[in-house]
JSON list of C-alpha atoms in Angstrom, two decimals:
[
{"chain": "I", "resi": 18, "resn": "UNK", "atom": "CA", "xyz": [29.76, 39.02, 54.93]},
{"chain": "I", "resi": 19, "resn": "UNK", "atom": "CA", "xyz": [28.56, 42.49, 54.33]},
{"chain": "I", "resi": 20, "resn": "UNK", "atom": "CA", "xyz": [30.91, 45.39, 53.98]},
{"chain": "I", "resi": 21, "resn": "UNK", "atom": "CA", "xyz": [30.32, 49.17, 53.86]},
{"chain": "I", "resi": 22, "resn": "UNK", "atom": "CA", "xyz": [33.41, 50.51, 52.58]},
{"chain": "I", "resi": 23, "resn": "UNK", "atom": "CA", "xyz": [33.67, 54.76, 53.81]},
{"chain": "I", "resi": 24, "resn": "UNK", "atom": "CA", "xyz": [36.64, 56.74, 52.04]},
{"chain": "I", "resi": 25, "resn": "UNK", "atom": "CA", "xyz": [36.75, 60.05, 50.42]},
{"chain": "I", "resi": 26, "resn": "UNK", "atom": "CA", "xyz": [38.70, 58.95, 48.13]},
{"chain": "I", "resi": 27, "resn": "UNK", "atom": "CA", "xyz": [36.70, 57.75, 45.50]},
{"chain": "I", "resi": 28, "resn": "UNK", "atom": "CA", "xyz": [38.71, 55.92, 42.83]},
{"chain": "I", "resi": 29, "resn": "UNK", "atom": "CA", "xyz": [40.24, 53.62, 45.90]},
{"chain": "I", "resi": 30, "resn": "UNK", "atom": "CA", "xyz": [37.25, 52.95, 47.52]},
{"chain": "I", "resi": 31, "resn": "UNK", "atom": "CA", "xyz": [35.61, 51.77, 44.28]},
{"chain": "I", "resi": 32, "resn": "UNK", "atom": "CA", "xyz": [38.54, 49.46, 43.31]},
{"chain": "I", "resi": 33, "resn": "UNK", "atom": "CA", "xyz": [38.46, 47.81, 47.22]},
{"chain": "I", "resi": 34, "resn": "UNK", "atom": "CA", "xyz": [34.54, 47.42, 46.19]},
{"chain": "I", "resi": 35, "resn": "UNK", "atom": "CA", "xyz": [35.11, 45.63, 43.24]},
{"chain": "I", "resi": 36, "resn": "UNK", "atom": "CA", "xyz": [37.91, 43.52, 44.97]},
{"chain": "I", "resi": 37, "resn": "UNK", "atom": "CA", "xyz": [36.17, 42.31, 47.61]},
{"chain": "I", "resi": 38, "resn": "UNK", "atom": "CA", "xyz": [33.44, 41.77, 45.52]},
{"chain": "I", "resi": 39, "resn": "UNK", "atom": "CA", "xyz": [35.47, 39.29, 43.36]},
{"chain": "I", "resi": 40, "resn": "UNK", "atom": "CA", "xyz": [36.21, 37.30, 46.65]},
{"chain": "I", "resi": 41, "resn": "UNK", "atom": "CA", "xyz": [32.63, 36.71, 47.28]},
{"chain": "I", "resi": 42, "resn": "UNK", "atom": "CA", "xyz": [31.96, 39.76, 49.72]},
{"chain": "I", "resi": 43, "resn": "UNK", "atom": "CA", "xyz": [28.96, 41.84, 49.26]},
{"chain": "I", "resi": 44, "resn": "UNK", "atom": "CA", "xyz": [30.50, 45.28, 49.21]},
{"chain": "I", "resi": 45, "resn": "UNK", "atom": "CA", "xyz": [28.90, 48.87, 48.98]},
{"chain": "I", "resi": 46, "resn": "UNK", "atom": "CA", "xyz": [30.63, 52.11, 48.97]},
{"chain": "I", "resi": 47, "resn": "UNK", "atom": "CA", "xyz": [30.15, 55.59, 50.08]},
{"chain": "I", "resi": 48, "resn": "UNK", "atom": "CA", "xyz": [32.44, 58.87, 49.71]},
{"chain": "I", "resi": 49, "resn": "UNK", "atom": "CA", "xyz": [31.26, 60.03, 53.61]},
{"chain": "I", "resi": 50, "resn": "UNK", "atom": "CA", "xyz": [30.26, 59.90, 56.68]},
{"chain": "I", "resi": 51, "resn": "UNK", "atom": "CA", "xyz": [27.25, 61.14, 56.15]},
{"chain": "I", "resi": 52, "resn": "UNK", "atom": "CA", "xyz": [26.30, 59.06, 53.54]},
{"chain": "I", "resi": 53, "resn": "UNK", "atom": "CA", "xyz": [27.61, 56.20, 55.53]},
{"chain": "I", "resi": 54, "resn": "UNK", "atom": "CA", "xyz": [24.92, 56.63, 58.38]},
{"chain": "I", "resi": 55, "resn": "UNK", "atom": "CA", "xyz": [22.32, 56.99, 55.67]},
{"chain": "I", "resi": 56, "resn": "UNK", "atom": "CA", "xyz": [23.37, 53.69, 54.50]},
{"chain": "I", "resi": 57, "resn": "UNK", "atom": "CA", "xyz": [23.56, 51.85, 57.93]},
{"chain": "I", "resi": 58, "resn": "UNK", "atom": "CA", "xyz": [20.47, 53.35, 58.66]},
{"chain": "I", "resi": 59, "resn": "UNK", "atom": "CA", "xyz": [18.64, 51.31, 55.87]},
{"chain": "I", "resi": 60, "resn": "UNK", "atom": "CA", "xyz": [20.77, 48.40, 55.72]},
{"chain": "I", "resi": 61, "resn": "UNK", "atom": "CA", "xyz": [22.55, 45.86, 57.94]},
{"chain": "I", "resi": 62, "resn": "UNK", "atom": "CA", "xyz": [26.46, 45.34, 57.90]},
{"chain": "I", "resi": 63, "resn": "UNK", "atom": "CA", "xyz": [28.56, 43.35, 59.48]},
{"chain": "I", "resi": 64, "resn": "UNK", "atom": "CA", "xyz": [31.68, 45.31, 59.27]},
{"chain": "I", "resi": 65, "resn": "UNK", "atom": "CA", "xyz": [32.30, 48.75, 58.41]},
{"chain": "I", "resi": 66, "resn": "UNK", "atom": "CA", "xyz": [35.74, 49.79, 56.99]},
{"chain": "I", "resi": 67, "resn": "UNK", "atom": "CA", "xyz": [36.16, 53.65, 57.57]},
{"chain": "I", "resi": 68, "resn": "UNK", "atom": "CA", "xyz": [38.74, 55.97, 56.49]},
{"chain": "I", "resi": 69, "resn": "UNK", "atom": "CA", "xyz": [39.89, 58.66, 59.73]},
{"chain": "I", "resi": 70, "resn": "UNK", "atom": "CA", "xyz": [40.13, 61.46, 57.80]},
{"chain": "I", "resi": 71, "resn": "UNK", "atom": "CA", "xyz": [37.27, 62.81, 55.73]},
{"chain": "I", "resi": 72, "resn": "UNK", "atom": "CA", "xyz": [36.04, 65.81, 54.66]},
{"chain": "I", "resi": 73, "resn": "UNK", "atom": "CA", "xyz": [32.71, 66.92, 57.15]},
{"chain": "I", "resi": 74, "resn": "UNK", "atom": "CA", "xyz": [32.10, 63.92, 59.68]},
{"chain": "I", "resi": 75, "resn": "UNK", "atom": "CA", "xyz": [35.31, 62.36, 60.52]},
{"chain": "I", "resi": 76, "resn": "UNK", "atom": "CA", "xyz": [35.91, 58.72, 60.52]},
{"chain": "I", "resi": 77, "resn": "UNK", "atom": "CA", "xyz": [35.76, 58.36, 64.46]},
{"chain": "I", "resi": 78, "resn": "UNK", "atom": "CA", "xyz": [32.41, 60.48, 64.73]},
{"chain": "I", "resi": 79, "resn": "UNK", "atom": "CA", "xyz": [31.37, 58.26, 62.10]},
{"chain": "I", "resi": 80, "resn": "UNK", "atom": "CA", "xyz": [32.07, 55.16, 63.88]},
{"chain": "I", "resi": 81, "resn": "UNK", "atom": "CA", "xyz": [30.15, 56.41, 67.27]},
{"chain": "I", "resi": 82, "resn": "UNK", "atom": "CA", "xyz": [27.02, 56.90, 64.87]},
{"chain": "I", "resi": 83, "resn": "UNK", "atom": "CA", "xyz": [27.38, 53.70, 63.61]},
{"chain": "I", "resi": 84, "resn": "UNK", "atom": "CA", "xyz": [27.76, 51.95, 66.89]},
{"chain": "I", "resi": 85, "resn": "UNK", "atom": "CA", "xyz": [24.78, 53.26, 67.96]},
{"chain": "I", "resi": 86, "resn": "UNK", "atom": "CA", "xyz": [22.50, 52.01, 65.24]},
{"chain": "I", "resi": 87, "resn": "UNK", "atom": "CA", "xyz": [24.32, 48.76, 64.72]},
{"chain": "I", "resi": 88, "resn": "UNK", "atom": "CA", "xyz": [25.77, 47.90, 67.92]},
{"chain": "I", "resi": 89, "resn": "UNK", "atom": "CA", "xyz": [27.08, 44.71, 66.68]},
{"chain": "I", "resi": 90, "resn": "UNK", "atom": "CA", "xyz": [28.82, 45.89, 63.71]},
{"chain": "I", "resi": 91, "resn": "UNK", "atom": "CA", "xyz": [32.64, 45.73, 63.44]},
{"chain": "I", "resi": 92, "resn": "UNK", "atom": "CA", "xyz": [34.36, 48.86, 62.85]},
{"chain": "I", "resi": 93, "resn": "UNK", "atom": "CA", "xyz": [38.30, 48.31, 60.61]},
{"chain": "I", "resi": 94, "resn": "UNK", "atom": "CA", "xyz": [39.95, 51.88, 60.18]},
{"chain": "I", "resi": 95, "resn": "UNK", "atom": "CA", "xyz": [41.89, 51.79, 56.68]},
{"chain": "I", "resi": 96, "resn": "UNK", "atom": "CA", "xyz": [43.42, 55.45, 56.39]},
{"chain": "I", "resi": 97, "resn": "UNK", "atom": "CA", "xyz": [46.57, 56.53, 54.58]},
{"chain": "I", "resi": 98, "resn": "UNK", "atom": "CA", "xyz": [47.11, 59.39, 57.59]},
{"chain": "I", "resi": 99, "resn": "UNK", "atom": "CA", "xyz": [47.94, 57.09, 60.22]},
{"chain": "I", "resi": 100, "resn": "UNK", "atom": "CA", "xyz": [49.51, 58.33, 63.78]},
{"chain": "I", "resi": 101, "resn": "UNK", "atom": "CA", "xyz": [50.14, 56.61, 67.18]},
{"chain": "I", "resi": 102, "resn": "UNK", "atom": "CA", "xyz": [47.47, 59.03, 68.64]},
{"chain": "I", "resi": 103, "resn": "UNK", "atom": "CA", "xyz": [44.55, 58.24, 65.72]},
{"chain": "I", "resi": 104, "resn": "UNK", "atom": "CA", "xyz": [45.32, 54.46, 66.34]},
{"chain": "I", "resi": 105, "resn": "UNK", "atom": "CA", "xyz": [44.90, 54.42, 70.21]},
{"chain": "I", "resi": 106, "resn": "UNK", "atom": "CA", "xyz": [41.74, 57.10, 69.77]},
{"chain": "I", "resi": 107, "resn": "UNK", "atom": "CA", "xyz": [40.52, 54.67, 67.43]},
{"chain": "I", "resi": 108, "resn": "UNK", "atom": "CA", "xyz": [41.12, 51.42, 69.39]},
{"chain": "I", "resi": 109, "resn": "UNK", "atom": "CA", "xyz": [40.17, 52.95, 72.60]},
{"chain": "I", "resi": 110, "resn": "UNK", "atom": "CA", "xyz": [36.74, 53.89, 70.84]},
{"chain": "I", "resi": 111, "resn": "UNK", "atom": "CA", "xyz": [35.81, 50.01, 69.92]},
{"chain": "I", "resi": 112, "resn": "UNK", "atom": "CA", "xyz": [37.78, 49.69, 66.18]},
{"chain": "I", "resi": 113, "resn": "UNK", "atom": "CA", "xyz": [38.39, 46.11, 65.73]},
{"chain": "I", "resi": 114, "resn": "UNK", "atom": "CA", "xyz": [41.69, 47.13, 63.57]},
{"chain": "I", "resi": 115, "resn": "UNK", "atom": "CA", "xyz": [43.49, 50.22, 62.33]},
{"chain": "I", "resi": 116, "resn": "UNK", "atom": "CA", "xyz": [45.23, 49.49, 58.97]},
{"chain": "I", "resi": 117, "resn": "UNK", "atom": "CA", "xyz": [47.52, 52.00, 57.01]},
{"chain": "I", "resi": 118, "resn": "UNK", "atom": "CA", "xyz": [47.11, 52.20, 53.22]},
{"chain": "I", "resi": 119, "resn": "UNK", "atom": "CA", "xyz": [47.88, 50.84, 50.73]},
{"chain": "I", "resi": 120, "resn": "UNK", "atom": "CA", "xyz": [46.59, 47.30, 52.80]},
{"chain": "I", "resi": 121, "resn": "UNK", "atom": "CA", "xyz": [47.17, 44.19, 50.77]},
{"chain": "I", "resi": 122, "resn": "UNK", "atom": "CA", "xyz": [43.75, 42.79, 49.82]},
{"chain": "I", "resi": 123, "resn": "UNK", "atom": "CA", "xyz": [44.31, 39.19, 51.84]},
{"chain": "I", "resi": 124, "resn": "UNK", "atom": "CA", "xyz": [45.20, 41.06, 54.89]},
{"chain": "I", "resi": 125, "resn": "UNK", "atom": "CA", "xyz": [42.18, 43.27, 55.02]},
{"chain": "I", "resi": 126, "resn": "UNK", "atom": "CA", "xyz": [39.93, 40.50, 54.22]},
{"chain": "I", "resi": 127, "resn": "UNK", "atom": "CA", "xyz": [41.56, 38.22, 56.86]},
{"chain": "I", "resi": 128, "resn": "UNK", "atom": "CA", "xyz": [41.17, 41.14, 59.85]},
{"chain": "I", "resi": 129, "resn": "UNK", "atom": "CA", "xyz": [37.71, 40.99, 58.37]},
{"chain": "I", "resi": 130, "resn": "UNK", "atom": "CA", "xyz": [37.79, 37.37, 59.18]},
{"chain": "I", "resi": 131, "resn": "UNK", "atom": "CA", "xyz": [39.13, 37.86, 62.49]},
{"chain": "I", "resi": 132, "resn": "UNK", "atom": "CA", "xyz": [37.01, 41.13, 63.38]},
{"chain": "I", "resi": 133, "resn": "UNK", "atom": "CA", "xyz": [33.59, 38.75, 62.77]},
{"chain": "I", "resi": 134, "resn": "UNK", "atom": "CA", "xyz": [35.22, 36.20, 65.22]},
{"chain": "I", "resi": 135, "resn": "UNK", "atom": "CA", "xyz": [34.91, 38.97, 68.11]},
{"chain": "I", "resi": 136, "resn": "UNK", "atom": "CA", "xyz": [32.73, 38.68, 70.90]}
]
């Protein structure tokens, strides 16, 4: 499984990438939506894990661009600023899951597996 993590909290995203790598998951990370689009343009990902609120391009805007470039790539939101309205927007826009930080790494991996089984 190849995953791209997108979050402006560098310490959190690097730690998450390391923990996923220990589980045999290839995890790249970037700290902005703009950088995510550049990565997705150059490399195929099975899943993109996005923060909702980031400086510059938001998670929703990033997801829209990812879906245009790689329609088969699944998107999971992982946010520390969750709300019912954000949840509804993200799921309606096509996200597989919307999770709150901090999330147990096993729960995240389970949701990634579930997302890949979606049609």
